[in-house]
Amino acid sequence: LYILYTRDIPSTPDTNIGNFADDTVLLVTGPNVSENTHKLQTATNNIISWTKKWRIKLNESKSTHMMNLEKCTGFLVLTPIYR
């Protein structure tokens, strides 16, 4: 029922939206933290406007921000050591 209720949640071209039960996650990727932050803030602002329009209350205590930084400079080969 929740998925039907939120199927028109706004999205942006650079943002992926995932749902599980009554939880929603926004995922963005990009070349740097500044650009990702801007993408995420734009998507968040759109969703906040949408929730106000439909009178949906967000649970701010469940809201969080997580950043995963990964820089790939080549391949790392691990050699097991047996003793």
PDB file of C-alpha atoms in Angstrom:
ATOM      1  CA  LEU A   1       0.000   0.000   0.000  1.00  0.00           C
ATOM      2  CA  TYR A   2       2.861   2.391   0.849  1.00  0.00           C
ATOM      3  CA  ILE A   3       4.428   1.913  -2.593  1.00  0.00           C
ATOM      4  CA  LEU A   4       1.140   2.823  -4.281  1.00  0.00           C
ATOM      5  CA  TYR A   5       0.806   5.851  -2.030  1.00  0.00           C
ATOM      6  CA  THR A   6       4.308   7.085  -2.865  1.00  0.00           C
ATOM      7  CA  ARG A   7       4.643   6.012  -6.501  1.00  0.00           C
ATOM      8  CA  ASP A   8       4.629   9.637  -7.690  1.00  0.00           C
ATOM      9  CA  ILE A   9       7.458  10.690  -5.390  1.00  0.00           C
ATOM     10  CA  PRO A  10       9.599  13.155  -7.355  1.00  0.00           C
ATOM     11  CA  SER A  11      12.975  12.114  -8.666  1.00  0.00           C
ATOM     12  CA  THR A  12      15.829  13.819 -10.439  1.00  0.00           C
ATOM     13  CA  PRO A  13      17.883  12.395 -13.329  1.00  0.00           C
ATOM     14  CA  ASP A  14      20.991  11.913 -11.163  1.00  0.00           C
ATOM     15  CA  THR A  15      19.222  10.353  -8.188  1.00  0.00           C
ATOM     16  CA  ASN A  16      18.077   6.788  -7.557  1.00  0.00           C
ATOM     17  CA  ILE A  17      15.233   6.183  -5.136  1.00  0.00           C
ATOM     18  CA  GLY A  18      14.845   2.912  -3.283  1.00  0.00           C
ATOM     19  CA  ASN A  19      11.930   1.763  -1.124  1.00  0.00           C
ATOM     20  CA  PHE A  20      11.624  -0.972   1.462  1.00  0.00           C
ATOM     21  CA  ALA A  21       8.447  -1.244   3.535  1.00  0.00           C
ATOM     22  CA  ASP A  22       7.834   2.368   4.587  1.00  0.00           C
ATOM     23  CA  ASP A  23      11.455   3.486   4.250  1.00  0.00           C
ATOM     24  CA  THR A  24      12.886   5.445   1.341  1.00  0.00           C
ATOM     25  CA  VAL A  25      16.522   5.952   0.404  1.00  0.00           C
ATOM     26  CA  LEU A  26      18.088   8.448  -1.998  1.00  0.00           C
ATOM     27  CA  LEU A  27      21.290   7.396  -3.748  1.00  0.00           C
ATOM     28  CA  VAL A  28      23.577   9.667  -5.728  1.00  0.00           C
ATOM     29  CA  THR A  29      26.961   9.119  -7.308  1.00  0.00           C
ATOM     30  CA  GLY A  30      29.396  11.504  -8.873  1.00  0.00           C
ATOM     31  CA  PRO A  31      32.978  12.602  -9.218  1.00  0.00           C
ATOM     32  CA  ASN A  32      33.214  14.714  -6.058  1.00  0.00           C
ATOM     33  CA  VAL A  33      31.603  15.440  -2.702  1.00  0.00           C
ATOM     34  CA  SER A  34      30.430  18.932  -3.664  1.00  0.00           C
ATOM     35  CA  GLU A  35      28.497  17.748  -6.718  1.00  0.00           C
ATOM     36  CA  ASN A  36      26.986  14.806  -4.830  1.00  0.00           C
ATOM     37  CA  THR A  37      25.900  17.070  -1.992  1.00  0.00           C
ATOM     38  CA  HIS A  38      24.198  19.404  -4.467  1.00  0.00           C
ATOM     39  CA  LYS A  39      22.396  16.500  -6.185  1.00  0.00           C
ATOM     40  CA  LEU A  40      21.240  15.073  -2.869  1.00  0.00           C
ATOM     41  CA  GLN A  41      20.057  18.447  -1.573  1.00  0.00           C
ATOM     42  CA  THR A  42      18.079  19.099  -4.765  1.00  0.00           C
ATOM     43  CA  ALA A  43      16.388  15.696  -4.531  1.00  0.00           C
ATOM     44  CA  THR A  44      15.674  16.204  -0.829  1.00  0.00           C
ATOM     45  CA  ASN A  45      14.131  19.635  -1.444  1.00  0.00           C
ATOM     46  CA  ASN A  46      11.864  18.146  -4.133  1.00  0.00           C
ATOM     47  CA  ILE A  47      10.707  15.391  -1.793  1.00  0.00           C
ATOM     48  CA  ILE A  48      10.087  17.852   1.039  1.00  0.00           C
ATOM     49  CA  SER A  49       7.878  19.942  -1.274  1.00  0.00           C
ATOM     50  CA  TRP A  50       6.045  16.778  -2.338  1.00  0.00           C
ATOM     51  CA  THR A  51       5.447  15.698   1.281  1.00  0.00           C
ATOM     52  CA  LYS A  52       4.057  19.132   2.146  1.00  0.00           C
ATOM     53  CA  LYS A  53       1.708  18.976  -0.843  1.00  0.00           C
ATOM     54  CA  TRP A  54       0.343  15.572   0.215  1.00  0.00           C
ATOM     55  CA  ARG A  55       0.537  16.316   3.968  1.00  0.00           C
ATOM     56  CA  ILE A  56       2.951  13.495   4.678  1.00  0.00           C
ATOM     57  CA  LYS A  57       4.999  13.880   7.829  1.00  0.00           C
ATOM     58  CA  LEU A  58       8.638  12.801   7.659  1.00  0.00           C
ATOM     59  CA  ASN A  59      10.266  11.190  10.668  1.00  0.00           C
ATOM     60  CA  GLU A  60      13.355  13.349  11.064  1.00  0.00           C
ATOM     61  CA  SER A  61      14.719  11.164  13.850  1.00  0.00           C
ATOM     62  CA  LYS A  62      15.033   8.314  11.304  1.00  0.00           C
ATOM     63  CA  SER A  63      16.679  10.516   8.683  1.00  0.00           C
ATOM     64  CA  THR A  64      20.409  10.178   8.213  1.00  0.00           C
ATOM     65  CA  HIS A  65      23.159  10.998   5.769  1.00  0.00           C
ATOM     66  CA  MET A  66      25.862   8.533   4.822  1.00  0.00           C
ATOM     67  CA  MET A  67      28.774   9.154   2.496  1.00  0.00           C
ATOM     68  CA  ASN A  68      30.871   6.387   0.992  1.00  0.00           C
ATOM     69  CA  LEU A  69      34.086   7.593  -0.586  1.00  0.00           C
ATOM     70  CA  GLU A  70      36.023   5.251  -2.796  1.00  0.00           C
ATOM     71  CA  LYS A  71      38.965   6.135  -4.936  1.00  0.00           C
ATOM     72  CA  CYS A  72      40.178   3.479  -7.300  1.00  0.00           C
ATOM     73  CA  THR A  73      43.830   3.882  -8.311  1.00  0.00           C
ATOM     74  CA  GLY A  74      44.434   0.374  -9.589  1.00  0.00           C
ATOM     75  CA  PHE A  75      44.129  -3.197  -8.538  1.00  0.00           C
ATOM     76  CA  LEU A  76      45.286  -4.553  -5.223  1.00  0.00           C
ATOM     77  CA  VAL A  77      46.422  -8.157  -5.236  1.00  0.00           C
ATOM     78  CA  LEU A  78      46.285  -9.883  -1.874  1.00  0.00           C
ATOM     79  CA  THR A  79      48.536 -12.856  -1.299  1.00  0.00           C
ATOM     80  CA  PRO A  80      47.494 -15.163   1.535  1.00  0.00           C
ATOM     81  CA  ILE A  81      50.176 -16.004   4.069  1.00  0.00           C
ATOM     82  CA  TYR A  82      50.081 -19.492   5.517  1.00  0.00           C
ATOM     83  CA  ARG A  83      51.967 -20.379   8.690  1.00  0.00           C
TER      84      ARG A  83
END
